[in-house]
Coordinates of C-alpha atoms and ligand atoms in Angstrom, one line a residue:
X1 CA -29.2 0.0 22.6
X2 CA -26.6 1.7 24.6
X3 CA -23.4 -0.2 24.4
X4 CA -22.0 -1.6 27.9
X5 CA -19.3 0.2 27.7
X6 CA -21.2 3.8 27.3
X7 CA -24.0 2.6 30.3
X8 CA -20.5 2.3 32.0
X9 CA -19.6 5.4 31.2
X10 CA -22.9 7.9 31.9
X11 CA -22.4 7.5 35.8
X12 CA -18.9 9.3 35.6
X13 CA -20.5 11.8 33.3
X14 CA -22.9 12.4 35.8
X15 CA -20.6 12.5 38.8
X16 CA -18.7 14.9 36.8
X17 CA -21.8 17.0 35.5
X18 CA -21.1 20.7 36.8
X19 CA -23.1 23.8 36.5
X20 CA -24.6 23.2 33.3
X21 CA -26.7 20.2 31.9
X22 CA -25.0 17.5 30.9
X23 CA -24.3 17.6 27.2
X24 CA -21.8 15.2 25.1
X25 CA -21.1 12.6 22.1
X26 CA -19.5 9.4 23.4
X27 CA -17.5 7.3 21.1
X28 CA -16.8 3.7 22.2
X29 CA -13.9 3.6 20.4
X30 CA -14.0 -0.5 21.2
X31 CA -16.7 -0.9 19.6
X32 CA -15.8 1.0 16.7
X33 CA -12.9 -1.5 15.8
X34 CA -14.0 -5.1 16.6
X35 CA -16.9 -3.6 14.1
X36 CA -14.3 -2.4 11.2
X37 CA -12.4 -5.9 12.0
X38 CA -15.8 -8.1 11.3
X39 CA -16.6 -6.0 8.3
X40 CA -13.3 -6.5 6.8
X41 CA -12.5 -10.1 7.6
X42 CA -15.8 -11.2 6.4
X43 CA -15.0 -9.8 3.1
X44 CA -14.2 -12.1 -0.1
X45 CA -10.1 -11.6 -0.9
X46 CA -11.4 -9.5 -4.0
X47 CA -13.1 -7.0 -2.1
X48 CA -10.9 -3.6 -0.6
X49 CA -12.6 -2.0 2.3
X50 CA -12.2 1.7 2.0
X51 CA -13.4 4.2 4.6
X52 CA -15.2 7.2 3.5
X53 CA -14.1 10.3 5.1
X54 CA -16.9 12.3 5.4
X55 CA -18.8 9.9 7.5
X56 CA -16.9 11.3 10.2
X57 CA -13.8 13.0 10.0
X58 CA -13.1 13.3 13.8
X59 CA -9.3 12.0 14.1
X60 CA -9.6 10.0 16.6
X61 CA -11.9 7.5 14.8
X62 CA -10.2 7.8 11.5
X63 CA -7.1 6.5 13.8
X64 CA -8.8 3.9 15.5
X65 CA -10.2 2.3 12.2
X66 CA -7.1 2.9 9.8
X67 CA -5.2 -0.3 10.5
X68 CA -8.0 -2.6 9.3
X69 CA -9.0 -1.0 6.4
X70 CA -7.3 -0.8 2.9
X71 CA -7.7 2.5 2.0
X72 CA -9.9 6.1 2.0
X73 CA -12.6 7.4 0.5
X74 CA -11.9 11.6 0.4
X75 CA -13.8 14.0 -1.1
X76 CA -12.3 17.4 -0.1
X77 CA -8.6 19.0 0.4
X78 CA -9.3 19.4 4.1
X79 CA -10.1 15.2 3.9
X80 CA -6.8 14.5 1.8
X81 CA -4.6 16.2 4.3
X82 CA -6.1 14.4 7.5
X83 CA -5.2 11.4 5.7
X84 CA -1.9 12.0 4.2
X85 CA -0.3 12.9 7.1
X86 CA -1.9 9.5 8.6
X87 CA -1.4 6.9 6.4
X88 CA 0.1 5.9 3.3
X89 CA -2.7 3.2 2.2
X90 CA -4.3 4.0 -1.1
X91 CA -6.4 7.1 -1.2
X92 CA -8.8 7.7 -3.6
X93 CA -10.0 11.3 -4.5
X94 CA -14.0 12.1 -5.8
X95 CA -15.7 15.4 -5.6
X96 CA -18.3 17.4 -8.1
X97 CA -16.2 20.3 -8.2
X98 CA -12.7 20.3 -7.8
X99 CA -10.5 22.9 -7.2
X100 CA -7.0 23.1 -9.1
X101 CA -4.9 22.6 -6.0
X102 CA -7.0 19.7 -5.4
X103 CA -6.4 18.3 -8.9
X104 CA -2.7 18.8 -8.3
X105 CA -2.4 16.0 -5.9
X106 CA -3.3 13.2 -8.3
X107 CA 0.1 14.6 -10.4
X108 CA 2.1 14.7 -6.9
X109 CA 1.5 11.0 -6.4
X110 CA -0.7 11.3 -3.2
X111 CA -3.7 9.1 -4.9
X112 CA -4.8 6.1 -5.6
X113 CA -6.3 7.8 -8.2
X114 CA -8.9 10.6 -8.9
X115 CA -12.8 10.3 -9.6
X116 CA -14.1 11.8 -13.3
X117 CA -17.0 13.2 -12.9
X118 CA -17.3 15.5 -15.9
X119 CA -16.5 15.6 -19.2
X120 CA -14.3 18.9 -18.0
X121 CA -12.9 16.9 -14.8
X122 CA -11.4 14.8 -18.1
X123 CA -10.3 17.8 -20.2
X124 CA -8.4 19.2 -16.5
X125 CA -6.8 16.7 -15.5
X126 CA -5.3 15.2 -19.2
X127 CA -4.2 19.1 -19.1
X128 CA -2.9 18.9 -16.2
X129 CA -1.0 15.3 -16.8
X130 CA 0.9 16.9 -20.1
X131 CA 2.2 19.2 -18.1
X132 CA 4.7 16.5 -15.7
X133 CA 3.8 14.1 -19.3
X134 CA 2.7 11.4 -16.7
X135 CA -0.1 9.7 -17.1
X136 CA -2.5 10.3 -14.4
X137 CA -5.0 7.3 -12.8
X138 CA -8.0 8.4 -13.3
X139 CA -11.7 5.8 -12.6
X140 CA -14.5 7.4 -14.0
X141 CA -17.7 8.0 -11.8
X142 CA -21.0 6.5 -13.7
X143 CA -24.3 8.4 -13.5
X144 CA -26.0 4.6 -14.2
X145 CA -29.4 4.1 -14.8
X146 CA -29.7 1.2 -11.9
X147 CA -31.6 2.6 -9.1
X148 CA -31.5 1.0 -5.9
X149 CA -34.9 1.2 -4.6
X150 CA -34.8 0.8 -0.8
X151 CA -32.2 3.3 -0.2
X152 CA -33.4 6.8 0.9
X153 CA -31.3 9.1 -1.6
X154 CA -30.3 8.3 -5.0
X155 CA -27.5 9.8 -6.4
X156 CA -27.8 7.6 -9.4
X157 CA -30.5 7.0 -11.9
X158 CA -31.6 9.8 -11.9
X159 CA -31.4 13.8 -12.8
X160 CA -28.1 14.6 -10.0
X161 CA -25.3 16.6 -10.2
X162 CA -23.2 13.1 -9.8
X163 CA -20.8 11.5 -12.6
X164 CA -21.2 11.3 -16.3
X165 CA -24.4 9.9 -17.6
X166 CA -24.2 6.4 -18.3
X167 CA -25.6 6.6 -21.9
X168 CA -22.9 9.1 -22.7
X169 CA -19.9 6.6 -21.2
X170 CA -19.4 4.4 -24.6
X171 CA -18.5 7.6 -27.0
X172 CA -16.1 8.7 -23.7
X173 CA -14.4 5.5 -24.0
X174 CA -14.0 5.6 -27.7
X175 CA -12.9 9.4 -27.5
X176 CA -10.6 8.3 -24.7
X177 CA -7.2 8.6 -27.3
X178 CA -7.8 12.8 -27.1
X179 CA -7.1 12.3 -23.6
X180 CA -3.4 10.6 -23.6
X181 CA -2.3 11.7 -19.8
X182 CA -5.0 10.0 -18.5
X183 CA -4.9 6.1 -17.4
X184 CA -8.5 4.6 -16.8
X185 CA -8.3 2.2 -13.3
X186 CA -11.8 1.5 -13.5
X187 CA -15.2 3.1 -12.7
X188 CA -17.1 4.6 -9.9
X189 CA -20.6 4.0 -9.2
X190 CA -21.5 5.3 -5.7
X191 CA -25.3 5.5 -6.3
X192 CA -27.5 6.0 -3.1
X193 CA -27.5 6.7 0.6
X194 CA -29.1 4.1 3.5
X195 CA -29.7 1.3 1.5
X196 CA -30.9 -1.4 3.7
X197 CA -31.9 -4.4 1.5
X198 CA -28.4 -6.7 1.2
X199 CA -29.9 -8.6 -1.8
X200 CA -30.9 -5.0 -3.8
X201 CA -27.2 -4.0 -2.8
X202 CA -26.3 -7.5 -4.3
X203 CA -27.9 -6.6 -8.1
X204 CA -26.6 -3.3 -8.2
X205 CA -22.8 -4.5 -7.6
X206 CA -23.7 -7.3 -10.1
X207 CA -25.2 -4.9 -12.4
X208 CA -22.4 -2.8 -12.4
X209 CA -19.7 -5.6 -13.1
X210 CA -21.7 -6.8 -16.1
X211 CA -21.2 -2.8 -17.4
X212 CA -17.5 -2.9 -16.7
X213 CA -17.3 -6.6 -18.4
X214 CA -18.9 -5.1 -20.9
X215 CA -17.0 -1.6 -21.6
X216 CA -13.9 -3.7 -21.5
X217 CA -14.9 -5.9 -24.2
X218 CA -15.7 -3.3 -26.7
X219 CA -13.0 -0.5 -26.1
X220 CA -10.3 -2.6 -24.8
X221 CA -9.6 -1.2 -21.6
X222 CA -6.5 -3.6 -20.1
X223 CA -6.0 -0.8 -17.2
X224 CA -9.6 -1.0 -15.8
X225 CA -10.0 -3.6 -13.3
X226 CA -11.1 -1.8 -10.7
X227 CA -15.1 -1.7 -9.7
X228 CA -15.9 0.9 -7.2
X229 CA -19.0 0.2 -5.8
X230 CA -18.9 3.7 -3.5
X231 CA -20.8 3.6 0.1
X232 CA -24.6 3.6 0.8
X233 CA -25.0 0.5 3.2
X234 CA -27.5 1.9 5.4
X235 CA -28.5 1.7 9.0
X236 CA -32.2 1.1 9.9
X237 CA -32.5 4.3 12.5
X238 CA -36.7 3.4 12.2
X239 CA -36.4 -0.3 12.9
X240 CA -33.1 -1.1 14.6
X241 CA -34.6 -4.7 14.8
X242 CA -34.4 -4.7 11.0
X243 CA -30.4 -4.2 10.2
X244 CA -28.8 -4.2 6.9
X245 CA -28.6 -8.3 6.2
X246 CA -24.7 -8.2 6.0
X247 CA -24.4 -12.0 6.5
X248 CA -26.4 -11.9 3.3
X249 CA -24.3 -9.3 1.5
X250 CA -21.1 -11.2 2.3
X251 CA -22.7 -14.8 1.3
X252 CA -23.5 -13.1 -2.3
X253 CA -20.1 -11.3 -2.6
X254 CA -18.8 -14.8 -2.1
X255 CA -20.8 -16.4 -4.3
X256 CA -19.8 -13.9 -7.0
X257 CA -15.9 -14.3 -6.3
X258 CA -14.9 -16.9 -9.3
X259 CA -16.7 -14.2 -11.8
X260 CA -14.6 -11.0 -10.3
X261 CA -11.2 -13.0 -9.9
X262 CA -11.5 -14.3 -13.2
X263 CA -12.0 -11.4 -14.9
X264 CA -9.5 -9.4 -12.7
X265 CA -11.7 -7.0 -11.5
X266 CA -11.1 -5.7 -7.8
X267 CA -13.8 -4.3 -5.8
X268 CA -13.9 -1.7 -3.7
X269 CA -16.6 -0.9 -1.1
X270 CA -16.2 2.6 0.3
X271 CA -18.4 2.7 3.6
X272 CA -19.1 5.5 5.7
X273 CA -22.1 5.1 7.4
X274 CA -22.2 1.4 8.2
X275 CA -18.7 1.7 9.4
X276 CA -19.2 4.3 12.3
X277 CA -22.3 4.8 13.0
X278 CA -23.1 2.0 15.5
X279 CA -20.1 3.8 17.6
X280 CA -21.1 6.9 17.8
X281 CA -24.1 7.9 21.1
X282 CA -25.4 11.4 21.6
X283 CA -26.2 12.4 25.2
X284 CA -28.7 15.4 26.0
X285 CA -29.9 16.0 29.8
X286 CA -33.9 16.3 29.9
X287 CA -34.0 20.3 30.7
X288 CA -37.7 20.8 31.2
X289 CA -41.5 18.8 30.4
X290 CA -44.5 20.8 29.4
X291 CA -47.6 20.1 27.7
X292 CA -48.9 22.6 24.7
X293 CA -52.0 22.0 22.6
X294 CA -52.7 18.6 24.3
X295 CA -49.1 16.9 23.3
X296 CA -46.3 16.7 25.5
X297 CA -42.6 18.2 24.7
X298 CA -39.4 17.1 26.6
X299 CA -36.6 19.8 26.0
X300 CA -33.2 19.1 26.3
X301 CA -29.9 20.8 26.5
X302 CA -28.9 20.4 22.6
X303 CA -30.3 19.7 19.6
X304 CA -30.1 19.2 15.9
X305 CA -27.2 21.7 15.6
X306 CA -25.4 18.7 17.2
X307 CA -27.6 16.1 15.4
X308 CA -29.0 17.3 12.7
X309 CA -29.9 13.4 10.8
X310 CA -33.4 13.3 12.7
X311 CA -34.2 17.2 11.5
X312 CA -32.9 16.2 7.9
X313 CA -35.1 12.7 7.6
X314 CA -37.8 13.8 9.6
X315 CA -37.5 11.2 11.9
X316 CA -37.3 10.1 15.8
X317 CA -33.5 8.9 16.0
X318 CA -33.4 5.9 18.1
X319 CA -32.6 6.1 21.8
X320 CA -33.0 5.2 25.5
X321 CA -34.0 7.2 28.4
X322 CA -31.3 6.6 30.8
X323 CA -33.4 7.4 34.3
X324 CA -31.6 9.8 36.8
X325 CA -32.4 9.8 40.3
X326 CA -30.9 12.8 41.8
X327 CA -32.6 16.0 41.0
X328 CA -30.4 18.9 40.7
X329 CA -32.8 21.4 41.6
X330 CA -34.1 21.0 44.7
X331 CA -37.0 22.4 45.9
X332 CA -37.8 23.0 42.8
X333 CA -40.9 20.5 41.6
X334 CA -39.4 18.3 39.0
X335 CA -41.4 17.9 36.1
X336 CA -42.2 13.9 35.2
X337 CA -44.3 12.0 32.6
X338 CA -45.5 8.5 32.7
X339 CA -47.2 6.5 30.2
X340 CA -47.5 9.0 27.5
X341 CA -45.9 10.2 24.0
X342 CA -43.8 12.7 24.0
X343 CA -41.8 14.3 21.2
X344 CA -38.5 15.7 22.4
X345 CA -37.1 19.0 21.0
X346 CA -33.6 20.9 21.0
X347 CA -33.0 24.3 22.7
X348 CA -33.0 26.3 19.4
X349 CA -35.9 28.2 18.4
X350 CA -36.8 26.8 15.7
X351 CA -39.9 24.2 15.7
X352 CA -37.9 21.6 13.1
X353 CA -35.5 21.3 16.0
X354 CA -37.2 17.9 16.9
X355 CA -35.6 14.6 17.9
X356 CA -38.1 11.9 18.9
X357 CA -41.2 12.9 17.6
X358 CA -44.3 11.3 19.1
X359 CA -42.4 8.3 21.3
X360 CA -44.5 6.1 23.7
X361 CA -42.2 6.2 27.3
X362 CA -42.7 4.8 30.1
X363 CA -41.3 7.4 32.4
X364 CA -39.2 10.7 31.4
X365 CA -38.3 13.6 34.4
X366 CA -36.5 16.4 33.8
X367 CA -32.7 15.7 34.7
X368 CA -32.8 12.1 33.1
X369 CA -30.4 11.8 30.0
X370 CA -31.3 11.0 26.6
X371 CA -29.0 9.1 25.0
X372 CA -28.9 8.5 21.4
X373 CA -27.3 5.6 19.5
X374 CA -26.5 5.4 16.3
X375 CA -25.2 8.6 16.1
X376 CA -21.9 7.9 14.6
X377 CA -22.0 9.0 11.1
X378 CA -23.2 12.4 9.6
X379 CA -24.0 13.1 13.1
X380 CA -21.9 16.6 15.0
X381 CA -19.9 17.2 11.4
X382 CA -23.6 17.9 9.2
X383 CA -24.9 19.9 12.1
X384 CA -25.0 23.8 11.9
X385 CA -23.3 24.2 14.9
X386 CA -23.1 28.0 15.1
X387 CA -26.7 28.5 15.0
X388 CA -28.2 30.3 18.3
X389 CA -24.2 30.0 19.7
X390 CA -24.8 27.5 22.1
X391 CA -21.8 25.8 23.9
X392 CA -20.7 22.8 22.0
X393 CA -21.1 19.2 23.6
X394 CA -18.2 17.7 25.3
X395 CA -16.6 14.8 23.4
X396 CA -15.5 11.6 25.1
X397 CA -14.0 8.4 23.6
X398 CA -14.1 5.3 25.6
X399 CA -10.7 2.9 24.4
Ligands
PLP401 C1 -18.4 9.0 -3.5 C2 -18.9 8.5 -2.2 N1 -18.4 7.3 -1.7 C3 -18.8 6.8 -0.5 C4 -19.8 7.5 0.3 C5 -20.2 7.0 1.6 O1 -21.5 6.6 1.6 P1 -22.2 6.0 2.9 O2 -21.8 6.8 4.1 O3 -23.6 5.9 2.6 O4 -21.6 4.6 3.0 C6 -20.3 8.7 -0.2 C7 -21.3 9.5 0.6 O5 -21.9 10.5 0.2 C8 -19.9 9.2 -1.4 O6 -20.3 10.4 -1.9

């Protein structure tokens, strides 16, 4: 599971290692674009390949991935600007609440266009547009009642703080002339997180074009054509055996190509967490092995305010022990387990600041690294770094 280049890598880290344990996220920065070129050139012609931000908004992989992709997915002013001063590809805006300033980029001409997600995000911004008397492009973001069952968070379908519901989307189109600064591109259904099931993923996208079709028909909507179909591909962190069937996905997206083109509707994908993931590896030094109530605990240096996904899920984030020979602390005894389950926690002291919890290992002694894969996306930016004001881990990219 570690990439080749990264077991390349983990000697020099080593050799490197100073006083304190070793502590770092890798990026293989390689891996990260022949990725984002395969996802992109298996896509039908109709389909745009937007990154979301948030995913990861570390520069240097927004850098590395912006020439195969066709645009960004931002959701905050701090977003826009990273991108803006990047690229001029399209940029599309969506965010529950939105400040003013934020607003005011749609009538400066930095977006694509800007996500409704309220019946006051409509009442702003046609405000906003008579002001410069532009109109301003504008998709609105569909709380739809399709719920995707095999993803782990819904934002759709059910009671969230996310788009307009989708019962109350006909009367919004046929109010749509007491908003005259406003030009509707299309809608936006971003509806769950980690959705690993490529035919589910499949339905919902088809589902959603049949709404648009639909919407079109009856309020005459010549402006709309685009279908957003937001992020949620998911990565199987549990079973890495079991991916996300994107052979599949791509098939089907084929397969629905005469329907899309014919009806000149474009559609955007905006992935995050399938995009960067796979790139990203966390790697903690094994700091100490004890045994407490008749399980055993491996502690390293870090933790869930670097990596906070397995703490949020409740789950053991997939890895590989990467065995060290030397041991730093001679004579010191070395501590060592074979054979046994261990769960490995984080150096805060907290007792949600587990990793692996409960993982069968062969062999584990303090000074070996942990290194954890998939750790690319909503990995060091939703950690709460601060907490306990530990040192930071060093950050490496591998080009
Ligand atoms: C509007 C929107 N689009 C795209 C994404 C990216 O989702 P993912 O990382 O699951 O692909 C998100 C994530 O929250 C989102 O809110």
């Amino acid at each position: 599971m570690i990439s080749n280049n990264v077991s390349a890598y983990l000697p020099l880290l080593l050799n490197n290692r100073r006083e304190d344990p070793i502590c770092a996220y890798i990026y293989d920065i390689n891996k990260l674009k022949k990725h984002v070129h395969y996802l992109k050139e298996s896509l039908p012609s109709y389909c745009s390949l937007f990154y979301a931000v948030k995913a990861n908004p570390d520069m240097k992989i927004i850098h590395a991935l912006e020439e195969y992709i066709d645009g960004f997915d931002t959701a905050s002013e701090g977003e826009l600007n990273k991108i803006l001063n990047l690229t001029d590809k399209p940029i599309i805006f969506g965010a529950p609440a939105k400040k003013d300033r934020e607003l005011e980029y749609l009538s400066k001409g930095n977006l694509h266009a800007m996500n409704i997600e309220s019946e006051r995000d409509l009442h702003r911004l046609n405000r906003l547009g008579s002001v410069t008397g532009e109109k301003l492009p504008v998709l609105i973001r569909v709380n739809s009642t399709y719920q995707v069952a095999r993803s782990s968070h819904k934002m759709t379908g059910v009671p969230t703080q996310f788009g307009i519901e989708e019962k109350r989307i006909p009367t919004l189109l046929n109010d749509l002339s007491d908003y005259p600064y406003l030009e509707v591109k299309g809608f936006h259904f971003h509806a769950m997180s980690n959705n690993l099931d490529a035919l589910d993923h499949l339905e919902f996208i088809h589902s959603c074009r049949e709404k648009i079709v639909e919407w079109k028909a009856v309020f005459s909507l010549p402006s709309a054509t685009i279908l957003n179909a937001g992020g949620g591909i998911g990565i199987n962190y549990e079973h890495p055996e079991e991916p996300f069937d994107w052979e599949t996905f791509t098939n089907g997206l084929q397969q629905m190509k005469a329907l899309f083109t014919h009806e000149g509707i474009q559609l955007i994908l905006e992935l995050g967490r399938y995009m960067v993931a796979d790139c990203g590896f966390y790697v903690a030094e094994v700091m100490d092995i004890k045994r407490n109530h008749g399980e055993h605990f491996a502690l390293i240096r870090g933790g869930t305010h670097h990596l906070r996904l397995p703490a949020a899920w409740k789950m053991s984030h997939p890895h590989t022990i990467y065995p060290v020979d030397e041991w730093y602390d001679e004579p010191l005894p070395r501590p060592e387990l074979r054979e046994e389950f261990v769960t490995v926690a984080g150096e805060l002291c907290t007792p949600n600041d587990l990793l692996i919890r409960k993982s069968y290992i062969e062999r584990l002694k303090a000074g070996d690294l942990v290194v954890f894969s998939k750790a690319g996306a909503y990995g060091w930016t939703i950690s709460h770094h601060d907490f306990l004001s530990h040192p930071q881990p060093e950050f490496h990219y591998l080009e």
